[in-house]
Amino acid sequence: MATQNAPGGTGKAGTTRNFKVWRGDESGGDLTDYQVQVNEGEVVLDVIHRLQATEAPDLACRWNCKAGKCGSCSMEINGMPRLGCMTRMSTFDENETVTITPLRTFPIIRDLVTDVSFNYEKARETPAFAPPEELKPGEYRMQQVDVERSQEFRKCIECFLCQNTCHVVRDHEENKESFSGPRYFIRAAELDMHPLDAKTDRKEYAQASQGLGYCNITKCCTEVCPEHIKITDNAIIPMKERVVDRRYDPVVWLGSKIFRRGKQNEAAQAQTPRDPDELGSVHSHAGASHEPEAEVGAERGVHWARQVPHPTAPPLDSRGRLAISEFTFDKAAAPSPFGDDVTFPLPAEGLNYSHPDQPRDKD
């Protein structure tokens, strides 16, 4: 039998390796020592299956696709959150004891299985995609550049390794109520970048209700992502910047004073609100439409039964740059098209997964 040239080389067929696997349930448990045969090219999940077939038939472990696409076999291997099916045994030294434990952030059910329902609760709280009312299913059109902006975030397999490694909830259980975690920050960023999403206050919702301010961008979530999504650089940091740019940026504040935007806003707000049906076409502030009547109508809120603000692209000059008015406008973002009488998080029965034109039950 040939010997290995280096600790990180391919494993030898039939080599017996040392493992420590956490066994127990919600009442407690401990690490148990095992010696398991490891063959060349195998992954940690293969070892767990062999262990179940030989020494520990009652060992509980989640798995499904064994191809790194379902996210079921999330666990901690030598203290690092990883997928069991994507962690090759050849990455460990031949004499190294491999320690396998469940995800630490979530409650233990049994052995390597944890209760990850926290993540699904946060998913239900996140407002769904809100398409413009005037578009029918099949009529959605997007530029390829807009598709590419958010396509990266659609690669998420919901393994929840990023949620597990985030120290905001990993080390502080009390933060779970007010913190959604990196998985749902990229969801908010994806919808905020979506040109057909009529809900224009995604960033404000992320700050106020998802706990975006808790994140101090240590990039630990990015490091453990098996899909190599740049969670911190491409989602969390841009969302943080969008939250603060118009509220706290001194340049924006100075620009608003120079261009007297504050007085124009006060004049618009002082006007008597009119019926939304009389306002004609209403545009979101994201499109830099500063018409007083449209602004009054938008601030009153628009429900699905009425007219929804049209998402429009920012006005660009011939060089593809934003107009100066976009940098000096002193409103953080447009109000929600859902209206002021809707509070978030929405209950499960209130989530709008269907198109508004589809039949609904009437009271």
Coordinates of N, CA, C and O in Angstrom, one line a residue, residues 20-177:
K20 N -14.5 11.7 16.4 CA -15.3 12.0 17.6 C -16.6 12.6 17.1 O -16.6 13.6 16.4
V21 N -17.7 12.0 17.5 CA -19.0 12.4 17.0 C -19.9 12.7 18.2 O -19.9 11.9 19.2
W22 N -20.6 13.8 18.2 CA -21.4 14.2 19.3 C -22.7 13.4 19.3 O -23.4 13.3 18.3
R23 N -23.0 12.8 20.4 CA -24.2 12.0 20.6 C -25.0 12.5 21.8 O -24.4 12.8 22.8
G24 N -26.3 12.7 21.6 CA -27.1 13.2 22.6 C -28.4 13.8 22.1 O -28.7 13.7 20.9
D25 N -29.1 14.5 23.0 CA -30.3 15.2 22.6 C -30.4 16.5 23.3 O -29.4 17.0 23.9
E26 N -31.7 17.1 23.4 CA -31.8 18.4 24.1 C -31.5 18.4 25.6 O -31.2 19.4 26.1
S27 N -31.5 17.2 26.2 CA -31.2 17.1 27.6 C -29.7 17.0 27.9 O -29.3 17.2 29.0
G28 N -28.9 16.8 26.8 CA -27.5 16.8 27.0 C -26.8 15.6 26.2 O -27.5 14.8 25.6
G29 N -25.5 15.6 26.2 CA -24.8 14.6 25.4 C -23.3 14.8 25.5 O -22.8 15.7 26.3
D30 N -22.5 14.0 24.8 CA -21.1 14.1 24.8 C -20.5 13.6 23.5 O -21.2 12.9 22.7
L31 N -19.2 13.8 23.3 CA -18.5 13.3 22.2 C -18.2 11.8 22.4 O -17.7 11.4 23.5
T32 N -18.4 11.0 21.4 CA -18.1 9.6 21.4 C -17.0 9.2 20.4 O -17.0 9.7 19.3
D33 N -16.1 8.4 20.8 CA -14.9 8.0 20.0 C -15.3 6.9 19.1 O -15.9 5.9 19.5
Y34 N -14.9 7.0 17.8 CA -15.1 5.9 16.9 C -13.9 5.7 16.0 O -13.2 6.7 15.7
Q35 N -13.7 4.5 15.5 CA -12.7 4.3 14.5 C -13.4 3.7 13.3 O -14.0 2.7 13.4
V36 N -13.2 4.4 12.2 CA -14.0 4.1 11.0 C -13.1 3.9 9.8 O -12.1 4.7 9.7
Q37 N -13.4 3.0 8.9 CA -12.6 2.8 7.7 C -12.9 4.0 6.7 O -14.0 4.3 6.5
V38 N -11.9 4.5 6.1 CA -12.0 5.6 5.2 C -11.3 5.2 3.9 O -10.2 4.8 3.9
N39 N -12.1 5.3 2.8 CA -11.5 4.9 1.5 C -11.2 6.2 0.7 O -11.6 7.3 1.0
E40 N -10.4 6.0 -0.3 CA -9.9 7.1 -1.1 C -11.1 7.9 -1.8 O -12.0 7.2 -2.3
G41 N -11.1 9.2 -1.7 CA -12.1 10.0 -2.4 C -13.3 10.2 -1.6 O -14.3 10.9 -2.1
E42 N -13.4 9.7 -0.4 CA -14.7 9.8 0.4 C -14.8 11.2 1.1 O -13.8 11.8 1.4
V43 N -16.0 11.5 1.4 CA -16.3 12.7 2.2 C -16.8 12.3 3.6 O -17.0 11.2 3.9
V44 N -17.0 13.3 4.4 CA -17.4 13.1 5.8 C -18.7 12.4 5.9 O -18.9 11.5 6.7
L45 N -19.6 12.7 5.0 CA -21.0 12.1 5.0 C -20.8 10.6 4.7 O -21.6 9.8 5.2
D46 N -19.9 10.2 3.9 CA -19.7 8.8 3.6 C -19.3 8.1 4.9 O -19.7 6.9 5.2
V47 N -18.4 8.7 5.7 CA -18.0 8.2 6.9 C -19.2 8.0 7.9 O -19.3 7.0 8.6
I48 N -20.1 9.0 7.9 CA -21.2 8.9 8.8 C -22.1 7.8 8.4 O -22.7 7.0 9.2
H49 N -22.3 7.6 7.1 CA -23.1 6.5 6.6 C -22.5 5.1 7.0 O -23.2 4.2 7.3
R50 N -21.2 5.0 6.9 CA -20.5 3.8 7.2 C -20.7 3.5 8.7 O -20.8 2.4 9.2
L51 N -20.6 4.6 9.5 CA -20.7 4.5 10.9 C -22.1 4.0 11.3 O -22.3 3.2 12.2
Q52 N -23.1 4.5 10.6 CA -24.5 4.1 10.8 C -24.7 2.6 10.4 O -25.5 1.9 11.1
A53 N -24.0 2.2 9.4 CA -24.1 0.8 8.9 C -23.4 -0.2 9.8 O -23.7 -1.4 9.7
T54 N -22.4 0.3 10.6 CA -21.6 -0.7 11.3 C -21.7 -0.6 12.8 O -22.1 -1.5 13.5
E55 N -21.4 0.6 13.4 CA -21.3 0.7 14.8 C -22.5 1.5 15.5 O -22.8 1.2 16.7
A56 N -23.1 2.4 14.8 CA -24.1 3.3 15.4 C -25.3 3.4 14.5 O -25.5 4.5 13.9
P57 N -26.1 2.4 14.4 CA -27.3 2.5 13.6 C -28.3 3.5 14.0 O -29.2 3.9 13.2
D58 N -28.3 4.0 15.3 CA -29.2 5.0 15.8 C -28.7 6.4 15.7 O -29.3 7.3 16.2
L59 N -27.5 6.6 15.0 CA -27.0 7.9 14.8 C -27.9 8.8 13.9 O -28.1 8.4 12.8
A60 N -28.3 9.9 14.4 CA -29.2 10.8 13.6 C -28.4 11.8 12.9 O -27.6 12.5 13.4
C61 N -28.7 11.9 11.6 CA -28.1 12.9 10.7 C -29.0 13.2 9.5 O -29.5 12.3 8.9
R62 N -29.1 14.5 9.2 CA -29.8 14.9 8.0 C -29.0 14.9 6.8 O -27.8 15.2 6.8
W63 N -29.6 14.4 5.7 CA -28.9 14.5 4.4 C -30.0 14.2 3.3 O -31.0 13.7 3.6
N64 N -29.6 14.6 2.1 CA -30.6 14.4 1.0 C -29.9 14.1 -0.3 O -29.8 13.0 -0.8
C65 N -29.3 15.2 -0.9 CA -28.8 15.1 -2.3 C -27.4 14.5 -2.4 O -27.0 13.9 -3.4
K66 N -26.6 14.7 -1.4 CA -25.2 14.3 -1.4 C -24.4 14.9 -2.6 O -23.5 14.4 -3.1
A67 N -24.9 16.1 -3.0 CA -24.2 16.8 -4.1 C -24.0 18.3 -3.8 O -23.7 19.0 -4.7
G68 N -24.1 18.7 -2.6 CA -23.9 20.1 -2.2 C -24.9 21.1 -2.7 O -24.7 22.2 -2.9
K69 N -26.2 20.6 -2.9 CA -27.2 21.4 -3.5 C -28.5 21.5 -2.6 O -29.3 22.4 -2.9
C70 N -28.6 20.7 -1.6 CA -29.8 20.8 -0.8 C -29.5 21.5 0.6 O -30.5 22.0 1.2
G71 N -28.3 21.5 1.0 CA -28.0 22.1 2.3 C -28.4 21.3 3.5 O -28.3 21.9 4.6
S72 N -28.8 20.1 3.4 CA -29.4 19.3 4.5 C -28.3 18.9 5.5 O -28.5 18.9 6.7
C73 N -27.1 18.5 5.0 CA -26.1 17.9 5.9 C -25.2 18.9 6.5 O -24.0 18.7 6.6
S74 N -25.7 20.0 6.9 CA -24.9 21.1 7.6 C -24.5 20.6 9.0 O -25.3 20.0 9.7
M75 N -23.2 20.7 9.3 CA -22.7 20.3 10.6 C -21.4 21.1 10.9 O -21.0 21.9 10.0
E76 N -20.8 20.9 12.0 CA -19.5 21.5 12.3 C -18.5 20.4 12.4 O -18.6 19.5 13.1
I77 N -17.5 20.6 11.5 CA -16.4 19.6 11.4 C -15.1 20.3 11.9 O -14.6 21.2 11.3
N78 N -14.5 19.7 13.0 CA -13.4 20.4 13.6 C -13.7 21.8 13.9 O -12.8 22.7 13.8
G79 N -14.9 22.1 14.3 CA -15.3 23.5 14.7 C -15.6 24.4 13.6 O -16.0 25.5 13.9
M80 N -15.6 23.9 12.4 CA -15.9 24.8 11.2 C -17.2 24.4 10.6 O -17.4 23.2 10.3
P81 N -18.2 25.3 10.5 CA -19.4 25.0 9.8 C -19.2 24.6 8.4 O -18.7 25.4 7.6
R82 N -19.6 23.4 8.0 CA -19.4 22.9 6.7 C -20.5 21.9 6.3 O -21.3 21.5 7.1
L83 N -20.6 21.6 5.0 CA -21.5 20.6 4.5 C -20.7 19.2 4.6 O -19.6 19.1 4.1
G84 N -21.4 18.2 5.1 CA -20.7 16.9 5.3 C -20.4 16.3 3.9 O -19.4 15.6 3.7
C85 N -21.3 16.6 2.9 CA -21.1 15.9 1.6 C -20.1 16.7 0.7 O -19.7 16.2 -0.3
M86 N -19.6 17.8 1.2 CA -18.6 18.6 0.4 C -17.3 18.7 1.1 O -16.4 19.4 0.6
T87 N -17.1 18.0 2.2 CA -15.8 18.0 3.0 C -15.1 16.7 2.8 O -15.5 15.7 3.3
R88 N -14.1 16.7 2.0 CA -13.3 15.5 1.7 C -12.4 15.1 2.8 O -11.8 16.0 3.4
M89 N -12.3 13.8 3.1 CA -11.4 13.4 4.1 C -10.0 13.6 3.8 O -9.1 13.7 4.7
S90 N -9.6 13.8 2.5 CA -8.3 14.1 2.1 C -7.8 15.4 2.6 O -6.6 15.7 2.5
T91 N -8.7 16.3 3.0 CA -8.3 17.6 3.5 C -7.7 17.6 4.9 O -7.1 18.5 5.4
F92 N -7.8 16.4 5.6 CA -7.4 16.3 7.0 C -6.1 15.4 7.0 O -6.0 14.5 6.2
D93 N -5.3 15.7 8.0 CA -4.1 14.8 8.1 C -4.5 13.4 8.5 O -5.5 13.2 9.2
E94 N -3.7 12.4 8.0 CA -4.1 11.0 8.2 C -4.2 10.6 9.7 O -5.0 9.8 10.1
N95 N -3.4 11.3 10.5 CA -3.4 11.0 12.0 C -4.3 11.9 12.8 O -4.3 11.8 14.0
E96 N -5.0 12.8 12.1 CA -5.8 13.8 12.8 C -7.1 13.2 13.2 O -7.7 12.4 12.4
T97 N -7.6 13.5 14.4 CA -8.9 13.1 14.9 C -9.9 14.1 14.4 O -9.8 15.3 14.6
V98 N -10.9 13.6 13.6 CA -11.9 14.5 13.0 C -13.1 14.5 14.0 O -13.7 13.5 14.3
T99 N -13.4 15.7 14.4 CA -14.5 15.9 15.4 C -15.8 16.5 14.6 O -15.7 17.5 13.9
I100 N -16.9 15.8 14.8 CA -18.1 16.1 14.1 C -19.2 16.5 15.2 O -19.5 15.7 16.0
T101 N -19.7 17.7 15.1 CA -20.7 18.2 16.0 C -21.8 18.8 15.3 O -21.7 19.3 14.2
P102 N -23.0 19.0 15.9 CA -24.1 19.7 15.3 C -23.9 21.2 15.3 O -23.0 21.7 15.9
L103 N -24.8 21.9 14.5 CA -24.7 23.3 14.4 C -25.0 23.9 15.8 O -26.0 23.6 16.4
R104 N -24.1 24.8 16.2 CA -24.1 25.2 17.6 C -25.2 26.3 17.9 O -25.7 26.4 19.0
T105 N -25.6 27.0 16.9 CA -26.5 28.1 17.0 C -27.9 27.7 17.3 O -28.7 28.4 17.9
F106 N -28.3 26.5 16.8 CA -29.7 26.1 16.9 C -29.9 25.0 17.9 O -29.0 24.2 18.2
P107 N -31.1 24.8 18.5 CA -31.4 23.8 19.5 C -31.2 22.4 19.0 O -31.5 22.1 17.8
I108 N -30.6 21.6 19.8 CA -30.4 20.2 19.5 C -31.7 19.4 19.5 O -32.5 19.5 20.4
I109 N -31.9 18.6 18.5 CA -33.0 17.6 18.5 C -32.5 16.3 18.9 O -32.9 15.7 19.9
R110 N -31.5 15.8 18.1 CA -30.8 14.5 18.5 C -29.6 14.4 17.6 O -29.6 14.6 16.4
D111 N -28.5 14.0 18.3 CA -27.2 13.8 17.6 C -26.8 15.0 16.8 O -26.6 16.1 17.3
L112 N -26.7 14.8 15.4 CA -26.3 15.9 14.5 C -27.4 16.7 14.0 O -27.2 17.5 13.1
V113 N -28.6 16.4 14.4 CA -29.8 17.1 13.9 C -30.2 18.2 14.8 O -30.4 18.0 16.0
T114 N -30.4 19.4 14.3 CA -30.8 20.6 15.0 C -32.1 21.1 14.5 O -32.5 20.9 13.4
D115 N -32.7 21.9 15.4 CA -34.0 22.6 15.0 C -33.7 23.9 14.4 O -33.4 24.9 15.0
V116 N -33.8 24.0 13.1 CA -33.5 25.2 12.3 C -34.8 26.0 12.0 O -34.8 26.8 11.0
S117 N -35.9 25.8 12.7 CA -37.1 26.5 12.4 C -37.0 28.0 12.5 O -37.8 28.7 12.0
F118 N -36.0 28.5 13.3 CA -35.8 29.9 13.4 C -35.7 30.6 12.0 O -36.2 31.6 11.8
N119 N -35.0 29.9 11.2 CA -34.7 30.4 9.8 C -36.0 30.5 9.0 O -36.2 31.5 8.3
Y120 N -36.9 29.5 9.2 CA -38.1 29.5 8.4 C -39.1 30.6 9.0 O -39.9 31.2 8.2
E121 N -39.0 30.8 10.3 CA -39.8 31.9 10.8 C -39.4 33.2 10.3 O -40.3 34.1 10.0
K122 N -38.1 33.4 10.2 CA -37.6 34.7 9.6 C -38.0 34.8 8.1 O -38.2 35.9 7.6
A123 N -38.0 33.7 7.4 CA -38.4 33.7 6.0 C -39.8 34.2 5.9 O -40.2 34.9 5.0
R124 N -40.7 33.7 6.8 CA -42.1 34.1 6.7 C -42.3 35.6 7.0 O -43.2 36.2 6.6
E125 N -41.4 36.1 7.9 CA -41.6 37.5 8.2 C -41.1 38.5 7.1 O -41.5 39.6 7.1
T126 N -40.3 38.0 6.2 CA -39.8 38.8 5.1 C -40.8 39.1 4.1 O -41.4 38.1 3.5
P127 N -41.2 40.3 3.8 CA -42.2 40.6 2.8 C -41.9 40.1 1.5 O -40.7 40.1 1.0
A128 N -42.8 39.5 0.8 CA -42.6 38.8 -0.5 C -42.4 39.8 -1.6 O -42.7 41.0 -1.4
F129 N -42.0 39.3 -2.7 CA -41.9 40.1 -3.9 C -43.2 40.7 -4.3 O -44.2 40.0 -4.3
A130 N -43.2 42.0 -4.6 CA -44.5 42.7 -4.9 C -44.4 43.2 -6.3 O -43.8 44.3 -6.5
P131 N -45.0 42.5 -7.3 CA -44.9 43.0 -8.7 C -45.8 44.2 -8.9 O -46.8 44.4 -8.2
P132 N -45.5 45.0 -9.9 CA -46.4 46.1 -10.3 C -47.8 45.6 -10.7 O -47.9 44.5 -11.4
E133 N -48.8 46.2 -10.3 CA -50.2 45.7 -10.5 C -50.5 45.7 -12.0 O -51.3 44.8 -12.4
E134 N -50.0 46.6 -12.8 CA -50.4 46.6 -14.2 C -49.8 45.5 -15.0 O -50.2 45.3 -16.2
L135 N -48.8 44.8 -14.5 CA -48.2 43.7 -15.3 C -48.9 42.4 -15.0 O -49.1 42.1 -13.8
K136 N -49.2 41.7 -16.0 CA -49.8 40.3 -15.9 C -48.6 39.3 -15.8 O -47.5 39.5 -16.3
P137 N -48.9 38.1 -15.2 CA -47.9 37.0 -15.3 C -47.5 36.7 -16.7 O -48.3 36.6 -17.6
G138 N -46.2 36.6 -16.9 CA -45.7 36.4 -18.3 C -45.3 37.7 -19.0 O -44.7 37.6 -20.1
E139 N -45.6 38.8 -18.4 CA -45.3 40.1 -19.0 C -44.1 40.8 -18.4 O -43.7 41.9 -18.8
Y140 N -43.5 40.1 -17.4 CA -42.3 40.7 -16.7 C -41.1 40.8 -17.7 O -40.8 39.8 -18.3
R141 N -40.5 41.9 -17.8 CA -39.4 42.1 -18.6 C -38.3 42.8 -17.8 O -38.5 43.8 -17.2
M142 N -37.1 42.2 -17.9 CA -35.9 42.8 -17.2 C -34.7 42.8 -18.1 O -34.6 42.0 -19.0
Q143 N -33.9 43.8 -18.0 CA -32.6 43.9 -18.7 C -31.7 42.8 -18.1 O -31.7 42.5 -16.9
Q144 N -30.8 42.3 -18.9 CA -29.9 41.3 -18.5 C -29.0 41.8 -17.3 O -28.7 41.0 -16.4
V145 N -28.6 43.0 -17.4 CA -27.7 43.6 -16.3 C -28.5 43.6 -15.0 O -27.8 43.4 -13.9
D146 N -29.8 43.7 -15.0 CA -30.6 43.7 -13.7 C -30.7 42.3 -13.2 O -30.7 42.0 -12.0
V147 N -30.7 41.3 -14.2 CA -30.8 39.9 -13.8 C -29.5 39.5 -13.1 O -29.4 38.8 -12.1
E148 N -28.4 40.0 -13.7 CA -27.0 39.6 -13.2 C -26.8 40.2 -11.8 O -26.0 39.6 -11.0
R149 N -27.4 41.3 -11.5 CA -27.1 42.0 -10.2 C -27.5 41.1 -9.0 O -26.8 41.0 -8.0
S150 N -28.7 40.5 -9.1 CA -29.2 39.7 -8.0 C -29.1 38.2 -8.2 O -29.4 37.4 -7.3
Q151 N -28.6 37.7 -9.4 CA -28.5 36.3 -9.7 C -27.6 35.6 -8.7 O -27.9 34.4 -8.3
E152 N -26.6 36.2 -8.2 CA -25.6 35.6 -7.2 C -26.4 35.2 -6.0 O -26.1 34.1 -5.5
F153 N -27.3 36.0 -5.5 CA -28.0 35.7 -4.3 C -29.0 34.5 -4.4 O -29.4 33.9 -3.5
R154 N -29.4 34.2 -5.7 CA -30.3 33.1 -5.9 C -29.7 31.8 -5.8 O -30.3 30.7 -5.9
K155 N -28.3 31.8 -5.7 CA -27.6 30.5 -5.6 C -27.7 29.9 -4.2 O -27.3 28.7 -4.1
C156 N -28.3 30.6 -3.3 CA -28.3 30.2 -1.9 C -29.1 28.8 -1.8 O -30.2 28.7 -2.3
I157 N -28.5 27.8 -1.1 CA -29.1 26.5 -1.0 C -29.8 26.4 0.4 O -30.2 25.3 0.8
E158 N -29.7 27.4 1.2 CA -30.3 27.5 2.5 C -29.8 26.3 3.4 O -30.5 25.6 4.0
C159 N -28.5 26.2 3.4 CA -27.8 25.3 4.3 C -27.7 25.9 5.7 O -27.5 25.2 6.7
F160 N -27.9 27.2 5.8 CA -27.9 28.0 7.1 C -26.5 28.0 7.8 O -26.5 28.2 9.0
L161 N -25.5 27.7 7.1 CA -24.1 27.8 7.7 C -23.8 29.2 8.0 O -23.2 29.5 9.0
C162 N -24.3 30.1 7.2 CA -24.0 31.6 7.5 C -24.8 32.0 8.7 O -24.3 32.8 9.5
Q163 N -26.0 31.5 8.9 CA -26.8 31.8 10.1 C -26.1 31.2 11.3 O -26.1 31.8 12.4
N164 N -25.6 30.0 11.2 CA -24.9 29.3 12.3 C -23.7 30.0 12.7 O -23.4 30.1 13.9
T165 N -22.9 30.5 11.8 CA -21.6 31.1 12.2 C -21.7 32.6 12.6 O -20.7 33.1 13.1
C166 N -22.8 33.2 12.3 CA -22.9 34.6 12.6 C -23.0 34.8 14.2 O -23.9 34.3 14.8
H167 N -22.0 35.5 14.7 CA -21.8 35.6 16.2 C -22.9 36.4 16.8 O -23.1 36.3 18.0
V168 N -23.7 37.2 16.0 CA -24.8 38.0 16.6 C -25.8 37.1 17.3 O -26.4 37.4 18.3
V169 N -26.1 35.9 16.7 CA -27.0 34.9 17.3 C -26.3 33.7 17.8 O -26.8 33.0 18.7
R170 N -25.1 33.4 17.3 CA -24.4 32.3 17.8 C -24.0 32.5 19.3 O -24.0 31.5 20.1
D171 N -23.6 33.7 19.7 CA -23.1 33.9 21.0 C -24.2 34.7 21.9 O -23.9 34.9 23.0
H172 N -25.3 35.1 21.2 CA -26.3 35.9 21.9 C -27.7 35.4 21.5 O -28.3 35.9 20.6
E173 N -28.2 34.5 22.3 CA -29.5 33.9 22.0 C -30.6 34.9 22.0 O -31.6 34.9 21.3
E174 N -30.4 36.0 22.9 CA -31.5 37.0 23.0 C -31.7 37.8 21.7 O -32.6 38.6 21.6
N175 N -30.7 37.8 20.8 CA -30.8 38.6 19.6 C -31.7 38.0 18.5 O -32.0 38.6 17.5
K176 N -32.1 36.7 18.7 CA -32.8 36.0 17.6 C -34.1 36.7 17.3 O -34.6 36.6 16.1
E177 N -34.8 37.2 18.3 CA -36.1 37.8 18.0 C -36.0 39.0 17.1 O -36.9 39.2 16.3

